[in-house]
Short mmCIF file of C-alpha atoms (C1' of nucleotides) in Angstrom, two decimals:
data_model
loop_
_atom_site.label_atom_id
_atom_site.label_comp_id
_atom_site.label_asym_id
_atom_site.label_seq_id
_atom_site.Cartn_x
_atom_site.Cartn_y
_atom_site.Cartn_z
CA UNK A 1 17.17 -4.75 20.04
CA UNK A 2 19.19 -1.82 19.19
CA UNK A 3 20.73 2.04 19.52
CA UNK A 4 18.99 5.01 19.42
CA UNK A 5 18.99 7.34 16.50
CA UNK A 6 17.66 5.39 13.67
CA UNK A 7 17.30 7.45 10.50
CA UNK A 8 13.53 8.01 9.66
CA UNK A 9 14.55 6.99 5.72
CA UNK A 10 15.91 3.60 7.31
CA UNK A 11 12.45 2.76 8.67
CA UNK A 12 10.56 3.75 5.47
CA UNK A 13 13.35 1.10 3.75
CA UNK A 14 12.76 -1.52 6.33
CA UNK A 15 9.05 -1.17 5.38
CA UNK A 16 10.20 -1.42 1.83
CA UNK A 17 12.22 -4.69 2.29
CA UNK A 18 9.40 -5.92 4.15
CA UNK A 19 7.37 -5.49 1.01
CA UNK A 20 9.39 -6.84 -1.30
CA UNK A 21 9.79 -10.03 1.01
CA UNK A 22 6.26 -10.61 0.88
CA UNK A 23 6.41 -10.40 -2.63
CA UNK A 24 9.49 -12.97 -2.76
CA UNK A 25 7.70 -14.63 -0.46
CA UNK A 26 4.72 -15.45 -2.51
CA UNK A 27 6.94 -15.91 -5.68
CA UNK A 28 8.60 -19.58 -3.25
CA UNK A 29 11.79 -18.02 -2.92
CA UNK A 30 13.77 -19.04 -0.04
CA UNK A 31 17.31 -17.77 0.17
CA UNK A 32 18.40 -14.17 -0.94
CA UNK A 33 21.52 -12.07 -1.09
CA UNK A 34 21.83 -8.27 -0.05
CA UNK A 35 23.17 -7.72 -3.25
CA UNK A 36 19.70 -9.17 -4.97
CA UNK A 37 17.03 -8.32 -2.27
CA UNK A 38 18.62 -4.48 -2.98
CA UNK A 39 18.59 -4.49 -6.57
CA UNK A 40 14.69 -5.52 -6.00
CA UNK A 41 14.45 -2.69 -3.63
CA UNK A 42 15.95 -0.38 -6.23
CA UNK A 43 18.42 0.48 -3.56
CA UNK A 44 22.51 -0.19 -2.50
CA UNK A 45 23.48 -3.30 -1.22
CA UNK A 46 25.40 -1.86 1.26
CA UNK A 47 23.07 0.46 2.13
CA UNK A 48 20.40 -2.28 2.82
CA UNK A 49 22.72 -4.27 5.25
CA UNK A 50 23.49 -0.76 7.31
CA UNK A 51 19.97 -0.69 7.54
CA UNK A 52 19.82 -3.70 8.81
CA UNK A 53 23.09 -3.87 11.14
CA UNK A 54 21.14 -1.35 12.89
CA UNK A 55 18.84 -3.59 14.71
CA UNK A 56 21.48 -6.98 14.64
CA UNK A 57 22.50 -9.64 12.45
CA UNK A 58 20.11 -11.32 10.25
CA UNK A 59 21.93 -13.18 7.46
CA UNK A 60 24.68 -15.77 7.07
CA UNK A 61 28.01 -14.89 5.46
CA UNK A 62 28.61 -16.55 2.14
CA UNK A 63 25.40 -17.16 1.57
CA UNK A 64 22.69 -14.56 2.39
CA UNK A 65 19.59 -14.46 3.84
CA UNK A 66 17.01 -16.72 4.59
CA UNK A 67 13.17 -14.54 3.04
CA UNK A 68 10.70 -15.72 6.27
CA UNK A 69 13.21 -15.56 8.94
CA UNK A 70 14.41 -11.99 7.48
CA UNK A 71 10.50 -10.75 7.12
CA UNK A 72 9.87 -11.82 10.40
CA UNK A 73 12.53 -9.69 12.18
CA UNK A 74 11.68 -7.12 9.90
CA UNK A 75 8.01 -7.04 11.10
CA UNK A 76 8.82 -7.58 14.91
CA UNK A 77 11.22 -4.42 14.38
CA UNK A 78 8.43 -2.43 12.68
CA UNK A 79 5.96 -3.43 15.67
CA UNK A 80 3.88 -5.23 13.23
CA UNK A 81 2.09 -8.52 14.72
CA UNK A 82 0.07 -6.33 17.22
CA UNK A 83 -2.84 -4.29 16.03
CA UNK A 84 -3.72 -0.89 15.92
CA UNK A 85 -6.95 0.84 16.01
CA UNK A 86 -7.34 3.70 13.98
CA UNK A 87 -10.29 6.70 13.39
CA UNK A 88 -10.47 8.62 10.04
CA UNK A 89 -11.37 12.21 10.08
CA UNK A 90 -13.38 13.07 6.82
CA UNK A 91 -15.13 10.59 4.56
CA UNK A 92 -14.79 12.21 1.37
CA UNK A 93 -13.32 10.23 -1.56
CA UNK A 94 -10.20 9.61 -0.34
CA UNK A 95 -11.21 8.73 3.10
CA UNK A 96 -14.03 6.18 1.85
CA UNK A 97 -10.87 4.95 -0.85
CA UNK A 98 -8.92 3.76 2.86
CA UNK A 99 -11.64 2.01 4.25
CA UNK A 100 -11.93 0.19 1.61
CA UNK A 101 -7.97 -0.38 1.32
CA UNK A 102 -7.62 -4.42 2.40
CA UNK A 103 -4.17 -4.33 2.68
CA UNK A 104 -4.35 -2.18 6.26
CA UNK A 105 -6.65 -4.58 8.07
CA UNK A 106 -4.56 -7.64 6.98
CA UNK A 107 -1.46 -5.84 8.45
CA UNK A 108 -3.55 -5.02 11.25
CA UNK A 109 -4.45 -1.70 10.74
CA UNK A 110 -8.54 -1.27 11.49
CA UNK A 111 -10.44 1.87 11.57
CA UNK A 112 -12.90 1.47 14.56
CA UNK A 113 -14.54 4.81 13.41
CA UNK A 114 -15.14 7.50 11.03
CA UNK A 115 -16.59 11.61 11.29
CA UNK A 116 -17.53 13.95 8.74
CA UNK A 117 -19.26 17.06 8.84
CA UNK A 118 -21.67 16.80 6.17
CA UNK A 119 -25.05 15.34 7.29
CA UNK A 120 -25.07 13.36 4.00
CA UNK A 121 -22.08 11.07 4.89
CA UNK A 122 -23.12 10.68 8.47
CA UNK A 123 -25.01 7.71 9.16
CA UNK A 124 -23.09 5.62 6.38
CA UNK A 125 -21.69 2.50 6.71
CA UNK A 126 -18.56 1.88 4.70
CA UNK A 127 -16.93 -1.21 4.67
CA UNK A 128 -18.28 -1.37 8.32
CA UNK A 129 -17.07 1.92 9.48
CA UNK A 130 -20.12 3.52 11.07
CA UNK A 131 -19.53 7.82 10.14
CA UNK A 132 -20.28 9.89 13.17
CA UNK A 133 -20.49 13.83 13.10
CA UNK A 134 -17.33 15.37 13.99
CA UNK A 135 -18.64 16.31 17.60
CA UNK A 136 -19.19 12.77 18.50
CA UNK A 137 -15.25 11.96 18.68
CA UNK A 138 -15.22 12.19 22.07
CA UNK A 139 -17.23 9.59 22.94
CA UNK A 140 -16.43 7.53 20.43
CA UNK A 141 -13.06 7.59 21.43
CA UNK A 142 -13.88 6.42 24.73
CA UNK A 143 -16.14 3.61 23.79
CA UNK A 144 -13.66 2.78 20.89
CA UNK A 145 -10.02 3.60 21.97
CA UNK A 146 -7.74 4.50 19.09
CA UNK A 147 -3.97 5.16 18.93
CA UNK A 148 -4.02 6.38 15.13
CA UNK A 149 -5.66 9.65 13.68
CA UNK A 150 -6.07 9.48 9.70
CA UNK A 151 -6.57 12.98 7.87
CA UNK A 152 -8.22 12.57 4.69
CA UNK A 153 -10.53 16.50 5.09
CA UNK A 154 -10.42 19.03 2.88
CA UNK A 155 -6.63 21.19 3.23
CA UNK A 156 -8.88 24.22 5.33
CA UNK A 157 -10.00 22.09 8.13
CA UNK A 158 -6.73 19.38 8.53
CA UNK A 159 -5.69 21.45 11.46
CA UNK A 160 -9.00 22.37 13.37
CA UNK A 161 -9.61 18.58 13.15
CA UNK A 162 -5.70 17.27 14.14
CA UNK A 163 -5.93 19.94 17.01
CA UNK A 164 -8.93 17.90 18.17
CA UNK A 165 -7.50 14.48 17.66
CA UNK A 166 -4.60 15.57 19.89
CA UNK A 167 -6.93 17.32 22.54
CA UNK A 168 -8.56 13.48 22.33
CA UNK A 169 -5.13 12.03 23.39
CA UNK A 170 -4.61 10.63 19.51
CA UNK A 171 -0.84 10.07 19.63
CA UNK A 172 -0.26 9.11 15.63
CA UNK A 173 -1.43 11.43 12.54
CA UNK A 174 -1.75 10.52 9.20
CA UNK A 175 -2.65 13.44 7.02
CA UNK A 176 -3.23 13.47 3.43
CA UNK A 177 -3.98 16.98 3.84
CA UNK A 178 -2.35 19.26 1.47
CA UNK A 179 -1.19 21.29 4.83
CA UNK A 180 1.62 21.21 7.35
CA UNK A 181 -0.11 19.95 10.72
CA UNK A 182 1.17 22.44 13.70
CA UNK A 183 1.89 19.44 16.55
CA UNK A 184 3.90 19.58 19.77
CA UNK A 185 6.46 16.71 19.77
CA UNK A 186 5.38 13.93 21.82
CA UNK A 187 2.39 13.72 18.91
CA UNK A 188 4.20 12.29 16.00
CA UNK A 189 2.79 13.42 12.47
CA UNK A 190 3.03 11.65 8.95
CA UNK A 191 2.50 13.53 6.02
CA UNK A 192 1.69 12.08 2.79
CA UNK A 193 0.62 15.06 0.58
CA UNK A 194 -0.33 13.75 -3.60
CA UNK A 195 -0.26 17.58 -4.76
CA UNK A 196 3.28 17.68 -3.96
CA UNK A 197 3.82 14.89 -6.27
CA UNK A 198 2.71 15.46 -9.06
CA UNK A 199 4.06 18.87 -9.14
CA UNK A 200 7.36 17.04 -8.38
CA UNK A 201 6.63 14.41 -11.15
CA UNK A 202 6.10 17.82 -13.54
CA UNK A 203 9.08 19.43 -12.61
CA UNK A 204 11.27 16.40 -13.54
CA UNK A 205 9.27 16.14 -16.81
CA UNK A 206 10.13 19.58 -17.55
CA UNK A 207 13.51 18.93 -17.20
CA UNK A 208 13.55 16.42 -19.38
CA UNK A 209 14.12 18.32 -22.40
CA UNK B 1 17.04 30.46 -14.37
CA UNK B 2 19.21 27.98 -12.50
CA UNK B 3 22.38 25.26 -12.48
CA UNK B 4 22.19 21.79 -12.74
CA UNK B 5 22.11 19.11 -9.59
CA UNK B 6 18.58 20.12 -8.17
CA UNK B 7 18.36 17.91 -4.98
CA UNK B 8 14.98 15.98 -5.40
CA UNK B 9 14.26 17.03 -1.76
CA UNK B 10 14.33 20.56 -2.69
CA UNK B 11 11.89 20.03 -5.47
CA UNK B 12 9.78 18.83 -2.97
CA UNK B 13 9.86 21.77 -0.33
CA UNK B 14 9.36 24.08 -2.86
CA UNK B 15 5.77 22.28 -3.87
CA UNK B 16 5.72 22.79 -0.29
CA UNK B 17 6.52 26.43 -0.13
CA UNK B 18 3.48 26.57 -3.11
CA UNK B 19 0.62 24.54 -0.90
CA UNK B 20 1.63 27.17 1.96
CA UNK B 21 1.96 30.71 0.01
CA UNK B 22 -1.56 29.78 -1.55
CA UNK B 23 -2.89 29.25 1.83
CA UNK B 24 -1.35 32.24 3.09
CA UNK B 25 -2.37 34.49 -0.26
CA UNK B 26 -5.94 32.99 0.70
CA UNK B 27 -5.71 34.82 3.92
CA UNK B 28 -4.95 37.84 2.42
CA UNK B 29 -1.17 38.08 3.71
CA UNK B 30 1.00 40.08 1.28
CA UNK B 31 4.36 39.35 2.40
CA UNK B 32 6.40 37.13 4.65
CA UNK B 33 9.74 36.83 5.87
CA UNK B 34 11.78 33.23 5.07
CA UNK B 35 11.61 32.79 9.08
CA UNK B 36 7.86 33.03 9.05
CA UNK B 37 7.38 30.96 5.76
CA UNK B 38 9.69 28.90 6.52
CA UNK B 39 8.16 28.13 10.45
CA UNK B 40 4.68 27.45 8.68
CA UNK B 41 6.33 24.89 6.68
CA UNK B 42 7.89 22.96 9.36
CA UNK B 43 11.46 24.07 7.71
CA UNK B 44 14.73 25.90 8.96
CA UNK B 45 14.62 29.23 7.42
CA UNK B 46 18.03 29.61 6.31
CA UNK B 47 17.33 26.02 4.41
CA UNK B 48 14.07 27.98 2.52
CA UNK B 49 16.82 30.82 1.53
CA UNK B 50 18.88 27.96 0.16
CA UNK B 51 16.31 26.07 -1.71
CA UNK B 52 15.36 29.50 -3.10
CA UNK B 53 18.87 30.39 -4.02
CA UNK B 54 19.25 27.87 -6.26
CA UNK B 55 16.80 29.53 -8.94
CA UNK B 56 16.83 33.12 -8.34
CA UNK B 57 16.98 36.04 -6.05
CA UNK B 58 13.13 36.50 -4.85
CA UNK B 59 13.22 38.79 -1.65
CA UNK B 60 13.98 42.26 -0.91
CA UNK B 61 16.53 42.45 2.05
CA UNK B 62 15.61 43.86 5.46
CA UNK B 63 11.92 43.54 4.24
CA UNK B 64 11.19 39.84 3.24
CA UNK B 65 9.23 37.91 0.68
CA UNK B 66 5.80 39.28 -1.46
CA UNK B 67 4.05 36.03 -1.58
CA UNK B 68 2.14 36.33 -4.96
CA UNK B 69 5.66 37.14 -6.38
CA UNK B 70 6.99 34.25 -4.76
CA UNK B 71 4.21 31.70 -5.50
CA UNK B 72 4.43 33.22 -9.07
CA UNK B 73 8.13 32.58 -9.12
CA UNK B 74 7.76 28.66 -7.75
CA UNK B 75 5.09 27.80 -10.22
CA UNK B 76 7.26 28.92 -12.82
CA UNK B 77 10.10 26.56 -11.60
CA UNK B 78 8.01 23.67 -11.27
CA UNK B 79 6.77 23.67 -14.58
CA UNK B 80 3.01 25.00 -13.40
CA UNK B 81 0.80 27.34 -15.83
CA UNK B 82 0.91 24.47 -18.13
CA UNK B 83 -1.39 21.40 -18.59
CA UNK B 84 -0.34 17.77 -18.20
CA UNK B 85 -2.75 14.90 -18.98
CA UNK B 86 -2.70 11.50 -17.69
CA UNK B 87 -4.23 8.37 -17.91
CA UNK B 88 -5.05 6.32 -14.93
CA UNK B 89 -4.34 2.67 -14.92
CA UNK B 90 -6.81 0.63 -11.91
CA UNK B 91 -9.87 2.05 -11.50
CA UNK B 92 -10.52 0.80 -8.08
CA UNK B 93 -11.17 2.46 -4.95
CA UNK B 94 -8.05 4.74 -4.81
CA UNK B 95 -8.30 5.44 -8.61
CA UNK B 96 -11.85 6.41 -8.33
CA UNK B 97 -10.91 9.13 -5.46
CA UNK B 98 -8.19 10.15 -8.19
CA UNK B 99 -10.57 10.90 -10.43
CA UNK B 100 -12.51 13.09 -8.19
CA UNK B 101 -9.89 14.62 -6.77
CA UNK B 102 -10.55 18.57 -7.65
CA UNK B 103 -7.05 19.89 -6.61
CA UNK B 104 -5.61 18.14 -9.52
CA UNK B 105 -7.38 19.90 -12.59
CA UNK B 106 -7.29 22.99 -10.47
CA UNK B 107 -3.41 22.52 -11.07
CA UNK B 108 -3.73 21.60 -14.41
CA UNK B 109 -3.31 17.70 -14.18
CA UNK B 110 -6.09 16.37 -15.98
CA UNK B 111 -7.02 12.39 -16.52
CA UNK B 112 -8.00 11.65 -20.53
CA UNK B 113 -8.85 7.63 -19.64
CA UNK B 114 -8.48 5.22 -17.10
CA UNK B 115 -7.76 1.88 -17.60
CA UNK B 116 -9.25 -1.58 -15.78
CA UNK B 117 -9.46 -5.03 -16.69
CA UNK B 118 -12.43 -5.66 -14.58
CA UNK B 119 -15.48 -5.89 -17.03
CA UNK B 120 -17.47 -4.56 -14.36
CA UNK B 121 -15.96 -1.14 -14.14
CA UNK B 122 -15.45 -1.28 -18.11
CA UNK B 123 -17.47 1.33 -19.89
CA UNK B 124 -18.16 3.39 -16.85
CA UNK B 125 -17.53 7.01 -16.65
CA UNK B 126 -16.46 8.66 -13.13
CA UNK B 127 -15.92 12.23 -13.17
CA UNK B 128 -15.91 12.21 -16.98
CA UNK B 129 -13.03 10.45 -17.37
CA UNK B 130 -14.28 7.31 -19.05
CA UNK B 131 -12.97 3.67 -18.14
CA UNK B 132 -11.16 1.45 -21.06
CA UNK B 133 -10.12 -1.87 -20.90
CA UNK B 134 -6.40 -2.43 -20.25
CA UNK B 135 -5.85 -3.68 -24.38
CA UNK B 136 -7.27 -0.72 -25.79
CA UNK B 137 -4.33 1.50 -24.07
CA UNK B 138 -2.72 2.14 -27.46
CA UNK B 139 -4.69 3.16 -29.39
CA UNK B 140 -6.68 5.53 -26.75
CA UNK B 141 -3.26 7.17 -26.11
CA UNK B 142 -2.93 7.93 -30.11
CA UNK B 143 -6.04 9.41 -29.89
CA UNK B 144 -5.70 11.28 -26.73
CA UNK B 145 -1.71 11.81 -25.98
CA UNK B 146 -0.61 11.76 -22.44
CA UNK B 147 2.66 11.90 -21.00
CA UNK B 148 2.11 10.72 -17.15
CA UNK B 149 0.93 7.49 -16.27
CA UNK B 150 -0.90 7.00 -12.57
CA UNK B 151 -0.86 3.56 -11.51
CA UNK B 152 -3.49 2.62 -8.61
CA UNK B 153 -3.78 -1.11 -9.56
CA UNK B 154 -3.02 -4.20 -6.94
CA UNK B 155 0.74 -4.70 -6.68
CA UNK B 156 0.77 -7.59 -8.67
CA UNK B 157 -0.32 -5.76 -11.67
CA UNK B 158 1.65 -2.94 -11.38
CA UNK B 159 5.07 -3.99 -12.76
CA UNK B 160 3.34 -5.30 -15.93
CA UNK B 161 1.43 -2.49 -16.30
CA UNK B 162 4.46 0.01 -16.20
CA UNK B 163 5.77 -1.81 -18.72
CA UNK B 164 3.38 -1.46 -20.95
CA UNK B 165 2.58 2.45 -20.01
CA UNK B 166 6.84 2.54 -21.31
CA UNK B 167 6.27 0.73 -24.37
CA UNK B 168 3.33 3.53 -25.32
CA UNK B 169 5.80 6.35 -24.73
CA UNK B 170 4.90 7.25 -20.90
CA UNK B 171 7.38 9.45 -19.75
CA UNK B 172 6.70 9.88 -16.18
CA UNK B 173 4.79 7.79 -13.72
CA UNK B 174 3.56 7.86 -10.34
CA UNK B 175 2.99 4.85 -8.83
CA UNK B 176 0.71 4.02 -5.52
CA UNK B 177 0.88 0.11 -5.95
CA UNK B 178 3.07 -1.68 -2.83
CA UNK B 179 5.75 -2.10 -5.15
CA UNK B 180 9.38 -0.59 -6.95
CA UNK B 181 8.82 -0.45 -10.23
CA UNK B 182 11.90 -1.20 -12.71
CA UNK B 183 12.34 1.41 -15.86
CA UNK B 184 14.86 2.82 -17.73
CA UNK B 185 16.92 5.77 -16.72
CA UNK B 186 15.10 8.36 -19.07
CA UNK B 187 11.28 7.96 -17.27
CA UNK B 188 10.62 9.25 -14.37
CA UNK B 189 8.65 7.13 -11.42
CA UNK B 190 7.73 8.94 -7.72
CA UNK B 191 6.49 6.33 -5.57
CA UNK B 192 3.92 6.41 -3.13
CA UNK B 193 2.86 4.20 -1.07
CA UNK B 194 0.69 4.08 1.73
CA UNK B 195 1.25 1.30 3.31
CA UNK B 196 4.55 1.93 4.22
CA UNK B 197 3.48 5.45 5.70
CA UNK B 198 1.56 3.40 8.43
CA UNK B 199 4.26 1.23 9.23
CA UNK B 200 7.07 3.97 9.69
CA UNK B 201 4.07 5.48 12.17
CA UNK B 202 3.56 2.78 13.62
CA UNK B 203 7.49 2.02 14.62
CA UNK B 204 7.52 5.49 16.08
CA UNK B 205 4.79 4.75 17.93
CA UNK B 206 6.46 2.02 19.37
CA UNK B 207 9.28 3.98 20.13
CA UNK B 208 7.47 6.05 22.26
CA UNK B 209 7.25 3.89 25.19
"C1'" DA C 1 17.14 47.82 11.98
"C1'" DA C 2 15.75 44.05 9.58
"C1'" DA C 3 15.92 40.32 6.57
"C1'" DT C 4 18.01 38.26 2.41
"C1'" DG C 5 21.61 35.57 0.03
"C1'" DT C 6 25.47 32.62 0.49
"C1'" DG C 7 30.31 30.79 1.53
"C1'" DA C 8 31.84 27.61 4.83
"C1'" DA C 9 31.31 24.46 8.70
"C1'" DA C 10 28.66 20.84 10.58
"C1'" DC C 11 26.05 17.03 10.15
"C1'" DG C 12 24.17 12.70 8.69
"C1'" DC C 13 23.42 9.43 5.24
"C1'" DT C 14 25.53 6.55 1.59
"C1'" DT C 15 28.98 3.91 -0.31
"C1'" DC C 16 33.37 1.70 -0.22
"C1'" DA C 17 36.31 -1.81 0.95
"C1'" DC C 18 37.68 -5.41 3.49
"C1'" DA C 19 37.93 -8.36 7.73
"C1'" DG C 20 35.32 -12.06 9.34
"C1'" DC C 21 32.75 -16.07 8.78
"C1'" DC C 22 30.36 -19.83 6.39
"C1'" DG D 1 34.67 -18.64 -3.05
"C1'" DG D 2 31.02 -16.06 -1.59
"C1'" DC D 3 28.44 -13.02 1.15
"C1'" DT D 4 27.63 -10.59 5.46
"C1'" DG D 5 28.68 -6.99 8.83
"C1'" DT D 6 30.92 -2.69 9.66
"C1'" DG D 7 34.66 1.04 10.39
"C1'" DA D 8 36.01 4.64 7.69
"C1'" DA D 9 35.86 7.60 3.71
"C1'" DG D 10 32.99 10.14 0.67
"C1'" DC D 11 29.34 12.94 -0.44
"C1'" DG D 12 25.32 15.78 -0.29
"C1'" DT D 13 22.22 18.32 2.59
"C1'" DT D 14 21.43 21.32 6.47
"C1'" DT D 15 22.60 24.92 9.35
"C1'" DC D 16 25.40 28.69 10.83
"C1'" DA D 17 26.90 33.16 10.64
"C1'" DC D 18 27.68 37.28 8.54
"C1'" DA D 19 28.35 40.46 4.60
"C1'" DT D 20 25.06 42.76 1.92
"C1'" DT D 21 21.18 45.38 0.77
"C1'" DT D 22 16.99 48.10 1.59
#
DNA sequence: AAATGTGAAACGCTTCACAGCC
DNA sequence: GGCTGTGAAGCGTTTCACATTT
């Protein structure tokens, strides 16, 4: 495959072609140029085979590239094909709302697991996903082994609880958390934070005039 | 208040700075240096200075930030203090946790309707927010006026319902289906979508042997 | 002495433009 | 003729470093 340093906003894009291709996909296209496949994307042509060149040559000059072969290297680049086990830390609305999300298990993202702290949730079964109490993650963990830590608590205890998934040997965070998780660096953190978009959202519609 | 080209990544850190100066005002600090801020944020403190600098001067020199000034001063550039109302179009799972999300009317975003097509969820009210079908958008909209559209429908849907959130004088959307959706220059669309969070953590996790 | 505010340098991503190939 | 792949130029953001202020 390929060099080192790939941009972090390249992979989000690759995950964005990848989309789109599935979309395409579905529609019975077949063949596709950069210059289309971008304007789909809603991004530069160029830009999209940079992103690309990074990880080799995918298309065929003068006349594009072929939709399953390019989705496929696309995945195998993403490390999508294997699967990857997941627990979700706090079953609130949001947390229940990704259980219930089909579009992770079908790209093989499964929650094996999910803790609260509220004795009301615990004992649920959502979409499968038995909820433990937080203090059961332990052993949990080590009956069901999970690579992927999803945030979904209240902003207050995002932290208390990451700290705990990373004593637990969790390597991958998710938090929707409206908080910055603390992390040391071989624990690699996503942050996906709605408050922050709205207010951006508002701050463009001010703008607007 | 400020010049022109606001970099749409500095909007974002300074929703950012917000989340983390009401967490810190929470705990009762009074002020904070931009190194300190700026560390809690996962930032580089001269880019915090920066960001500031674009709108204002907001510290004292050789003493540091007062963080209810500050937060004061950010809500003011984002356009906070003032209501926005929305309507929500999907009322699935991940609509449903919009509607019961509390930080939002805490901020002043408030849902007036959502919209479905399913005739199961038609009629039902979550959170007070009641649940319309998709062809009564119009006239709901005359009767209560909203400028941001949420969409949390299947990806499918989303395109067509953007459209029609355009064509009813939507100015600014946010939009959590898999997909880019296509509108003219003068509305505004942040995208979020989850699933490609979990692939770009997933290809890191990859990476890390 | 300490911390801000900010030109200027450094950096990294984006876009151009065209050679290379079908 | 058409489209990819890519070095190089362009551009915008980040970071440095220090003059400035309290």
């Amino acid at each position: 495959m390929a060099g080192f340093k790939i941009p972090g906003i390249t992979v989000y894009r690759l995950a964005l072609y990848a989309r789109t291709l599935e979309k395409l996909l579905e529609e019975g296209k077949d063949i596709i140029s950069s210059e289309e496949l971008a304007r789909e994307c809603g991004v530069n042509s160029a830009q999209l085979r940079k992103d690309l060149s990074y990880f080799g040559q995918f298309g065929v000059r003068g006349v594009g590239y072929s939709i399953p072969a390019l989705l496929r290297h696309i995945r195998r680049i993403l490390g999508a094909g294997r699967e990857w086990f997941m627990v979700l830390m706090g079953a609130g609305h949001l947390g229940q709302a990704l259980l219930k999300y089909e579009f992770l298990p079908k790209r093989g993202f499964k929650f094996v697991a999910a803790f609260d702290i509220d004795e009301e949730k615990i004992g649920r079964v959502v979409n499968d996903v038995y909820v433990y109490h937080l203090n059961q993650l332990s052993w949990v963990l080590r009956e069901h082994p999970a690579e992927i830590g999803v945030i979904a608590t209240p902003a207050k205890a995002a932290q208390e609880v990451a700290d705990l998934l990373i004593e637990n040997n969790i390597k991958g965070i998710l938090n929707f958390a409206p908080v910055r998780i603390k992390h040391p660096p071989n624990v690699i953190v996503e942050h996906s934070d709605l408050t922050i978009l709205f207010d951006k959202l508002a701050f463009y519609l001010n703008r607007l005039d």
